[in-house]
PDB file of C-alpha atoms in Angstrom:
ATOM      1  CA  UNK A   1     -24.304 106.539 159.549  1.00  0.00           C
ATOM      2  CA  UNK A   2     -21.984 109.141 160.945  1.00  0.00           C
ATOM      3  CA  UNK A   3     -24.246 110.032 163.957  1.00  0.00           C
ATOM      4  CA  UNK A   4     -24.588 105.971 164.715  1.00  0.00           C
ATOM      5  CA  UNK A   5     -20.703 105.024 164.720  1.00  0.00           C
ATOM      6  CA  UNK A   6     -20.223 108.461 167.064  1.00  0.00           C
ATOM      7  CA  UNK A   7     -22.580 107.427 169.187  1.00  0.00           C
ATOM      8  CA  UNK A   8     -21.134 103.564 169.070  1.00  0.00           C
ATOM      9  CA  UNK A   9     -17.763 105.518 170.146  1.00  0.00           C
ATOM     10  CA  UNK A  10     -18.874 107.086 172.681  1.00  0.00           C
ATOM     11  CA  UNK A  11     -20.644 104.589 174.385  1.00  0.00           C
ATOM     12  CA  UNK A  12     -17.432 102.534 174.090  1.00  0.00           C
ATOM     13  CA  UNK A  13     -15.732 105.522 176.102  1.00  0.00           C
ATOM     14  CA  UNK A  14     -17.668 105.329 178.390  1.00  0.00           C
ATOM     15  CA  UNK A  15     -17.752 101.723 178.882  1.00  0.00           C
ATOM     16  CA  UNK A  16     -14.078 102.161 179.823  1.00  0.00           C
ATOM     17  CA  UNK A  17     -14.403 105.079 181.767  1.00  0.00           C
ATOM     18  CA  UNK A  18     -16.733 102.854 184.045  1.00  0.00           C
ATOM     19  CA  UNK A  19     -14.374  99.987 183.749  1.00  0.00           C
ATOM     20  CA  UNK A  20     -10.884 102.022 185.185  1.00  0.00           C
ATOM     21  CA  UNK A  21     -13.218 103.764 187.527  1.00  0.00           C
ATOM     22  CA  UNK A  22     -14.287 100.333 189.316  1.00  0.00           C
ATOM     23  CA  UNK A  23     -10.839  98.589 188.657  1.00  0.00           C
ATOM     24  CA  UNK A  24      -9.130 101.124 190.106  1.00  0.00           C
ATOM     25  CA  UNK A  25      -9.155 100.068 193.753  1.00  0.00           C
ATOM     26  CA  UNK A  26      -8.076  96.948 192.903  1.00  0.00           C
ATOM     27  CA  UNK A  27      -5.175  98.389 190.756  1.00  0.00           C
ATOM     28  CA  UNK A  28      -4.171 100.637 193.810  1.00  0.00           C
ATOM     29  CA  UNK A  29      -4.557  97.900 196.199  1.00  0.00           C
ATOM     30  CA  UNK A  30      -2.241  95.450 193.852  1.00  0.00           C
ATOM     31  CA  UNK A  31       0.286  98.511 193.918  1.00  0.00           C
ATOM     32  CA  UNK A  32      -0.326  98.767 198.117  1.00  0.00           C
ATOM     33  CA  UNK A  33       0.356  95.286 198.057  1.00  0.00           C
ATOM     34  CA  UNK A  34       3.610  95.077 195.777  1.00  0.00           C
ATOM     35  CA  UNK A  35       4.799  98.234 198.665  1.00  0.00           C
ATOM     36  CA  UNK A  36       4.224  96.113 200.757  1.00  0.00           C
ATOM     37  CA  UNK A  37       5.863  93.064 199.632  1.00  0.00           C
ATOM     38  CA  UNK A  38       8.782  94.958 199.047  1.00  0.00           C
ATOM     39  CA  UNK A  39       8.631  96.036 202.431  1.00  0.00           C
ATOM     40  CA  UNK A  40       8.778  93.192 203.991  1.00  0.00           C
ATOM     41  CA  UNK A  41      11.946  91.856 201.750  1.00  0.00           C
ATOM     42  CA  UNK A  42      14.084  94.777 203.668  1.00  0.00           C
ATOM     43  CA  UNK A  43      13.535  91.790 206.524  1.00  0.00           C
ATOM     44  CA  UNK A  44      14.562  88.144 206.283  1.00  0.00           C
ATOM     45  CA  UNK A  45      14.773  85.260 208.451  1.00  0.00           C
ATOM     46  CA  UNK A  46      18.708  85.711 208.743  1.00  0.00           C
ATOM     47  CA  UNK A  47      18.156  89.740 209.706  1.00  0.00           C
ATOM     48  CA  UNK A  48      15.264  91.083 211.807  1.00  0.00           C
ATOM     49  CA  UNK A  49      14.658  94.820 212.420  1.00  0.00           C
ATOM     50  CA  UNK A  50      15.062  94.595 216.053  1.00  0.00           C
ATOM     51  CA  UNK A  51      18.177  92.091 215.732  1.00  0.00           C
ATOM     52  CA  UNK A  52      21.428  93.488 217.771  1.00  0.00           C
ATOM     53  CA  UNK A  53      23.893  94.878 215.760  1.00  0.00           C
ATOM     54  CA  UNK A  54      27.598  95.617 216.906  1.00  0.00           C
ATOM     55  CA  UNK A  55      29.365  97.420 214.451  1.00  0.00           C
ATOM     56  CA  UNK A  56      28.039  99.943 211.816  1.00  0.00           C
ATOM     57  CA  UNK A  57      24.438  99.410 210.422  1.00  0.00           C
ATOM     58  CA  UNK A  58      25.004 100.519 207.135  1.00  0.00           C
ATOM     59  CA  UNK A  59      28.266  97.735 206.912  1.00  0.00           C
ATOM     60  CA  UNK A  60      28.776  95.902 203.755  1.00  0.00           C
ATOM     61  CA  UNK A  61      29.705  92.738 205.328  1.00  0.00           C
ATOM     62  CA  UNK A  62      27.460  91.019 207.704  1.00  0.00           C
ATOM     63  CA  UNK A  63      28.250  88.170 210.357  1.00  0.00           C
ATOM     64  CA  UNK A  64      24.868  86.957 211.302  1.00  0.00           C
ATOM     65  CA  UNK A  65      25.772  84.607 214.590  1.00  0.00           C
ATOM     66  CA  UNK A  66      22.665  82.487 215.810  1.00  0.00           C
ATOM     67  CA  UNK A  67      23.690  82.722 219.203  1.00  0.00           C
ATOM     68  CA  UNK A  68      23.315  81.436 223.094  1.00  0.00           C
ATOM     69  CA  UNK A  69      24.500  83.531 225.888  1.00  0.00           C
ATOM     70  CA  UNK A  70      24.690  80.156 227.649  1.00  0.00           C
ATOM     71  CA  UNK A  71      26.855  78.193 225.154  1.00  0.00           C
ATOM     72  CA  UNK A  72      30.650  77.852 225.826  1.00  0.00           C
ATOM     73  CA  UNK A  73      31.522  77.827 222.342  1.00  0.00           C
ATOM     74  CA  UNK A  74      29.616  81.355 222.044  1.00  0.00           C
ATOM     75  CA  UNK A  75      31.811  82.344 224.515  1.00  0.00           C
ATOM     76  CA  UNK A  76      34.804  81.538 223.094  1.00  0.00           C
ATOM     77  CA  UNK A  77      34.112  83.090 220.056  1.00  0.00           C
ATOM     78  CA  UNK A  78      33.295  86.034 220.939  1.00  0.00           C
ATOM     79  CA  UNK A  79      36.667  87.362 221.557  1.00  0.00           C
ATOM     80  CA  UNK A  80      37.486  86.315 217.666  1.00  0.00           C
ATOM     81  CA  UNK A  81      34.185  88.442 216.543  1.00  0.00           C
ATOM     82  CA  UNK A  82      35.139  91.410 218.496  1.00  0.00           C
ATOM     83  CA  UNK A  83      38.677  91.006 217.249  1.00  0.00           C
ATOM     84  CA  UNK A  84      37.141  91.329 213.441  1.00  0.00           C
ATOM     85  CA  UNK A  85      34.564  94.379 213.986  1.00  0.00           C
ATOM     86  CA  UNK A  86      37.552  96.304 215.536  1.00  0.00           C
ATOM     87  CA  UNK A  87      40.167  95.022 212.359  1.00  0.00           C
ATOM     88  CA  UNK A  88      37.546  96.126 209.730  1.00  0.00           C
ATOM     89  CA  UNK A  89      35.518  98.952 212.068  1.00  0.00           C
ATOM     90  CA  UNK A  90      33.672 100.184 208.637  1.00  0.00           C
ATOM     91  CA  UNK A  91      33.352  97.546 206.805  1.00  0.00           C
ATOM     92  CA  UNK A  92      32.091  94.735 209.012  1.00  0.00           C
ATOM     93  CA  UNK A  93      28.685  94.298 211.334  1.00  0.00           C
ATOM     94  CA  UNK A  94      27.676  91.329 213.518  1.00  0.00           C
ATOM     95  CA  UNK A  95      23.970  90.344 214.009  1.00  0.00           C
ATOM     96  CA  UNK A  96      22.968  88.470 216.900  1.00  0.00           C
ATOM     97  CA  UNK A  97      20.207  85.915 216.754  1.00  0.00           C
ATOM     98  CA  UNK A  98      19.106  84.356 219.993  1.00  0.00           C
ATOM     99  CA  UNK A  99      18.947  80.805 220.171  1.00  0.00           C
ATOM    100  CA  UNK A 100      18.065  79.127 223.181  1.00  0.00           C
ATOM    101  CA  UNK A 101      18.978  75.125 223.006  1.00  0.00           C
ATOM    102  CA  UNK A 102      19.994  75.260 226.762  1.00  0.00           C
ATOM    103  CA  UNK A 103      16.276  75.559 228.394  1.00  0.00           C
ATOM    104  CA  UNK A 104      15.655  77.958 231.190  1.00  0.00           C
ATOM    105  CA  UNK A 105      19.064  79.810 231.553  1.00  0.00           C
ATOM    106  CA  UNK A 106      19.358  80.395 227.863  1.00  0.00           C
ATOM    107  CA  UNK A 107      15.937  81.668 227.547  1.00  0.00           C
ATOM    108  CA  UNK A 108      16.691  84.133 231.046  1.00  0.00           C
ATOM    109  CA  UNK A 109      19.380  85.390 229.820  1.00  0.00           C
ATOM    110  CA  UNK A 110      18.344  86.124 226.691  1.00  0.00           C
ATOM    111  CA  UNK A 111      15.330  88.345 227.892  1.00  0.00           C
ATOM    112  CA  UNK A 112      18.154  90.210 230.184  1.00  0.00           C
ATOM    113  CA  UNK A 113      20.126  91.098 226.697  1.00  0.00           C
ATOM    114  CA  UNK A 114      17.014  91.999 225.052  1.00  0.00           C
ATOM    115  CA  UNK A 115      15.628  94.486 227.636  1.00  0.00           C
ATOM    116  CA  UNK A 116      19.794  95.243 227.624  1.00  0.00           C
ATOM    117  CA  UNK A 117      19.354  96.281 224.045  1.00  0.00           C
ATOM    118  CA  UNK A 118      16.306  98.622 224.454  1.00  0.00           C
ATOM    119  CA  UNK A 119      18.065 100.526 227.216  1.00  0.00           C
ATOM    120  CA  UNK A 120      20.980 100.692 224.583  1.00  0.00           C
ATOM    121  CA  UNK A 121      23.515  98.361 227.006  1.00  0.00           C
ATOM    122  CA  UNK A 122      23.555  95.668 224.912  1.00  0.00           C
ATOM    123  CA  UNK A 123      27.592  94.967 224.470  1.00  0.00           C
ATOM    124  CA  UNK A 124      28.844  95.547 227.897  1.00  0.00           C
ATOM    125  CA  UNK A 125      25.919  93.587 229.067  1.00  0.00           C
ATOM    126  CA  UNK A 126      26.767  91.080 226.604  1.00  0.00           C
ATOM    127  CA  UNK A 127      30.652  90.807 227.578  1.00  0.00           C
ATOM    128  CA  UNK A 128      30.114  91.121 231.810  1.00  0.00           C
ATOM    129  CA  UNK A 129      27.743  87.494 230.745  1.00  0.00           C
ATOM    130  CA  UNK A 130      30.138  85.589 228.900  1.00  0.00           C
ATOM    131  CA  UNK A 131      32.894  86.767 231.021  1.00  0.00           C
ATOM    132  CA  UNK A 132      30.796  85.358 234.070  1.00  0.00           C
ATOM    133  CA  UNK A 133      29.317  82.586 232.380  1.00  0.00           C
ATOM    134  CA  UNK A 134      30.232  79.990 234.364  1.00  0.00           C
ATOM    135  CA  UNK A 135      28.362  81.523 237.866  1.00  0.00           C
ATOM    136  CA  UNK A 136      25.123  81.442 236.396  1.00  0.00           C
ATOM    137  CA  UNK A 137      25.287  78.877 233.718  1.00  0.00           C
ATOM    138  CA  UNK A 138      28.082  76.192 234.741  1.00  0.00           C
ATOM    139  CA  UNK A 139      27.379  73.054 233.784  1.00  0.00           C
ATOM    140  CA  UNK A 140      23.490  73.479 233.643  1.00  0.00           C
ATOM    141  CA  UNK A 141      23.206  75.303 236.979  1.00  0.00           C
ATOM    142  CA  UNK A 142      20.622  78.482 236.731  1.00  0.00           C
ATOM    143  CA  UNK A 143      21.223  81.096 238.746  1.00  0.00           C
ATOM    144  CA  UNK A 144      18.483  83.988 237.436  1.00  0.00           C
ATOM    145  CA  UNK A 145      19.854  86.268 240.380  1.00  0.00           C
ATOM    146  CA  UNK A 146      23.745  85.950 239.273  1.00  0.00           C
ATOM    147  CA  UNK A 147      22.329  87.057 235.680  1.00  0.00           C
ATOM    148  CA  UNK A 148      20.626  89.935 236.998  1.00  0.00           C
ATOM    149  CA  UNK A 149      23.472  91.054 239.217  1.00  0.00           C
ATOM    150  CA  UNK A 150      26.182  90.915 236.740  1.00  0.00           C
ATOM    151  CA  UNK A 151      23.876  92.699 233.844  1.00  0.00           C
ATOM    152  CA  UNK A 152      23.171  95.610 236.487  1.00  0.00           C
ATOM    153  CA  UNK A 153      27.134  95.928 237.057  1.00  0.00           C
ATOM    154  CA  UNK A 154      27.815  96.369 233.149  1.00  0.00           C
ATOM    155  CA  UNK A 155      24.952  98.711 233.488  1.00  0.00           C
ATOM    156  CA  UNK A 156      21.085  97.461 233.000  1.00  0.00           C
ATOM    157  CA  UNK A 157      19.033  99.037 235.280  1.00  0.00           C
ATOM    158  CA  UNK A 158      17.369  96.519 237.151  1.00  0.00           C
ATOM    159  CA  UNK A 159      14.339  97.870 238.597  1.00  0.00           C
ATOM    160  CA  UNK A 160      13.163  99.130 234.865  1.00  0.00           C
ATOM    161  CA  UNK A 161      14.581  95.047 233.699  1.00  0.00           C
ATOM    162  CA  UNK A 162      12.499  93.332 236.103  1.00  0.00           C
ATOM    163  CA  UNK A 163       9.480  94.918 235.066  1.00  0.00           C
ATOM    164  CA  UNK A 164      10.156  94.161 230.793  1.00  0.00           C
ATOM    165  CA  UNK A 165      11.961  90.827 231.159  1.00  0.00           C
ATOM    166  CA  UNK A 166       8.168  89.083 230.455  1.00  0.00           C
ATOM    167  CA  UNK A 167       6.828  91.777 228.530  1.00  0.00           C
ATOM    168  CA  UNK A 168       4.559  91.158 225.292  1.00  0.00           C
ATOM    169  CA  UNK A 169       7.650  92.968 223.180  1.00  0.00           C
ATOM    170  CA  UNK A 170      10.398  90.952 224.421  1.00  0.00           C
ATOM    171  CA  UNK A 171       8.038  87.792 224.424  1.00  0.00           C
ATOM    172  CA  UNK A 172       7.304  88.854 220.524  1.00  0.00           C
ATOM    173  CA  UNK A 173      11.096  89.317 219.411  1.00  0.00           C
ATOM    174  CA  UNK A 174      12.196  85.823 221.309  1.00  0.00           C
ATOM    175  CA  UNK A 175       9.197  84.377 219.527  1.00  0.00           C
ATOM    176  CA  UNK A 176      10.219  85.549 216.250  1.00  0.00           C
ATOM    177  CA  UNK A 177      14.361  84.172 216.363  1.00  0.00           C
ATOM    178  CA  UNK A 178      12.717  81.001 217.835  1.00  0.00           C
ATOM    179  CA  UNK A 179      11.092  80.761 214.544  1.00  0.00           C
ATOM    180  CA  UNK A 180      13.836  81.984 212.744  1.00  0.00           C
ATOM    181  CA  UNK A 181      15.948  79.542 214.196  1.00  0.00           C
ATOM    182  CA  UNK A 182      13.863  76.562 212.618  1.00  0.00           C
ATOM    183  CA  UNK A 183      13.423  78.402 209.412  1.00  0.00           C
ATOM    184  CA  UNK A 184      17.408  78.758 208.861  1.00  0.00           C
ATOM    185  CA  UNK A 185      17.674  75.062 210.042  1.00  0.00           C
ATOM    186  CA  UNK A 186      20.031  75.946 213.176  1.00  0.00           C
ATOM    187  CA  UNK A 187      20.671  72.820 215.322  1.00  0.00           C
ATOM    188  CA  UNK A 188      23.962  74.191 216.860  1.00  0.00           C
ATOM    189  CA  UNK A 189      25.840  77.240 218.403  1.00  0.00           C
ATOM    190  CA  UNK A 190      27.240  79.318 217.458  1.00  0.00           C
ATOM    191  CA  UNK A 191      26.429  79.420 213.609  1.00  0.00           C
ATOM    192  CA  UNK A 192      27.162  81.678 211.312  1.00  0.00           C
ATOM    193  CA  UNK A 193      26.191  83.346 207.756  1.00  0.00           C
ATOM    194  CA  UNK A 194      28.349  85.665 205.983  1.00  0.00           C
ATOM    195  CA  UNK A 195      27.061  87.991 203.834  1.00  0.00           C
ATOM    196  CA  UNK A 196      24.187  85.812 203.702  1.00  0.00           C
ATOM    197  CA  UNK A 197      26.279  82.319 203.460  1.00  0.00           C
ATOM    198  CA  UNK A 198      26.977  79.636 205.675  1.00  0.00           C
ATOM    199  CA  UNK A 199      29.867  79.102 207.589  1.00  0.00           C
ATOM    200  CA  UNK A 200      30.457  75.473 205.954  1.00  0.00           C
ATOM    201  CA  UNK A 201      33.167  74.065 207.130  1.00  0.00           C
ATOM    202  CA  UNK A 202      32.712  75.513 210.360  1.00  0.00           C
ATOM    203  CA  UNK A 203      35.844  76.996 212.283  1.00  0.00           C
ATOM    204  CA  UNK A 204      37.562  79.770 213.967  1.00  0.00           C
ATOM    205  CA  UNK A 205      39.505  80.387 210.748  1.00  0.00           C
ATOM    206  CA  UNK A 206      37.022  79.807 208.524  1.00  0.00           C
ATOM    207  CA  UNK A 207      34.873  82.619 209.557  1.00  0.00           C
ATOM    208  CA  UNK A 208      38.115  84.478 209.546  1.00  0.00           C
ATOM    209  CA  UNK A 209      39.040  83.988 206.404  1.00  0.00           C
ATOM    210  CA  UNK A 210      35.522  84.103 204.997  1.00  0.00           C
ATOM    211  CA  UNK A 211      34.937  87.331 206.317  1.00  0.00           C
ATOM    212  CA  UNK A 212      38.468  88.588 204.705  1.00  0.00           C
ATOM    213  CA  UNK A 213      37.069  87.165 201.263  1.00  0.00           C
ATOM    214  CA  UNK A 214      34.009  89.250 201.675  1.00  0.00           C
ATOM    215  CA  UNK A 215      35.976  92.839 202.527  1.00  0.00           C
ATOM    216  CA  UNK A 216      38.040  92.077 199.273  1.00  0.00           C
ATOM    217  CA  UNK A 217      35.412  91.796 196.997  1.00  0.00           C
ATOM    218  CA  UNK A 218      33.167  94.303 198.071  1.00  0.00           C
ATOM    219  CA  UNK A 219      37.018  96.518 197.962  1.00  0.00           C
ATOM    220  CA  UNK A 220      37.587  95.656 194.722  1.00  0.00           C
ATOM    221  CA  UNK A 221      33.617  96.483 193.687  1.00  0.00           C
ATOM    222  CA  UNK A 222      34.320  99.890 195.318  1.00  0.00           C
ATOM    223  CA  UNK A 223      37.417 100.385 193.158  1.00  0.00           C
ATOM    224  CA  UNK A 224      35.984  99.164 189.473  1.00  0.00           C
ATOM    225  CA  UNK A 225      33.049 101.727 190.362  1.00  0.00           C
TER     226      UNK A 225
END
């Protein structure tokens, strides 16, 4: 009787040894895919990895602005955006999403700022267009040249741009805030999300104040801890 239920226990061992040994590619793959998962939640559709940032990365306040370089009303915010990165230079970062809603120039200039950004340009790039805006974007004119030009003033370098401006990369990241853009719902610019919130009611002192609300709390978090 003895040597039967030892050998009924050891059969059950190994039954199980068989069973972890074949489950456990699955298990590892369940825990590559929960990595992975997790991963991927660093990333949203308001943030991307390759997203330009003004301001310091590691900020616990974030302005995401979907964003034309052709828009007026980009334009005129800008000033108000810079004004808040350089009031709260720690605690505050703006993300720029590009959103092209005015066709051909939009989508131009856009590729200029992104090749701008990978030859680490982006912000005087960024200011010599808006402060030019209206030579190559005035009331729906499209002067590529004018875009070029200006961008190679603040600094691009032109011959290196000419060659990326229709590259697979930039291609991908425009392709990616395109969708991003219809995933958030964005049907104007700019718009903005504050630490992950929309600017609702929109307005030059909403985002101010919004922004101020944000800094407070995340002052008074640092203080309680």
């Amino acid at each position: 009787m003895y040597k039967k239920a030892t050998f009924i226990l050891a059969g059950a061992l190994m039954l199980i040894a068989v069973i972890v040994t074949v489950s456990r590619p699955s298990l590892l793959g369940m825990g590559a895919e929960a990595a992975s998962q997790d991963g991927a939640q660093a990333e949203n559709s308001l943030v991307r990895s390759h997203s330009p940032v003004l301001g310091p990365e590691e900020a616990p306040v974030t302005i995401v602005e979907f964003f034309d370089p052709a828009c007026e009303a980009c334009r005129a915010f800008y000033p108000l955006t810079k004004r808040i990165l350089e009031e709260y230079p720690d605690q505050v970062r703006l993300v720029v999403r590009y959103t092209p809603f005015h066709g051909d120039v939009s989508d131009t200039a856009i590729r200029v700022l992104e090749v701008a950004r990978r030859q680490d340009v982006f912000q005087p790039v960024l200011e010599a267009l808006l402060a030019r805006q209206s030579q190559w974007a005035a009331h729906g004119s499209f002067d590529e040249a004018a875009i070029l030009d200006i961008a190679s003033v603040a600094g691009l370098d032109r011959a290196a741009a000419e060659e990326q401006l229709d590259s697979p990369e930039v291609q991908a990241v425009i392709d990616q805030d395109k969708e991003d853009v219809k995933a958030n719902q964005i049907r104007q610019t700019p718009t903005f999300f504050v630490n992950g919130e929309l600017l609702d009611p929109f307005g030059m002192q909403e985002l101010v104040d919004a922004v101020n609300r944000e800094v407070t709390e995340v002052a008074g978090e640092d203080d309680a801890s």
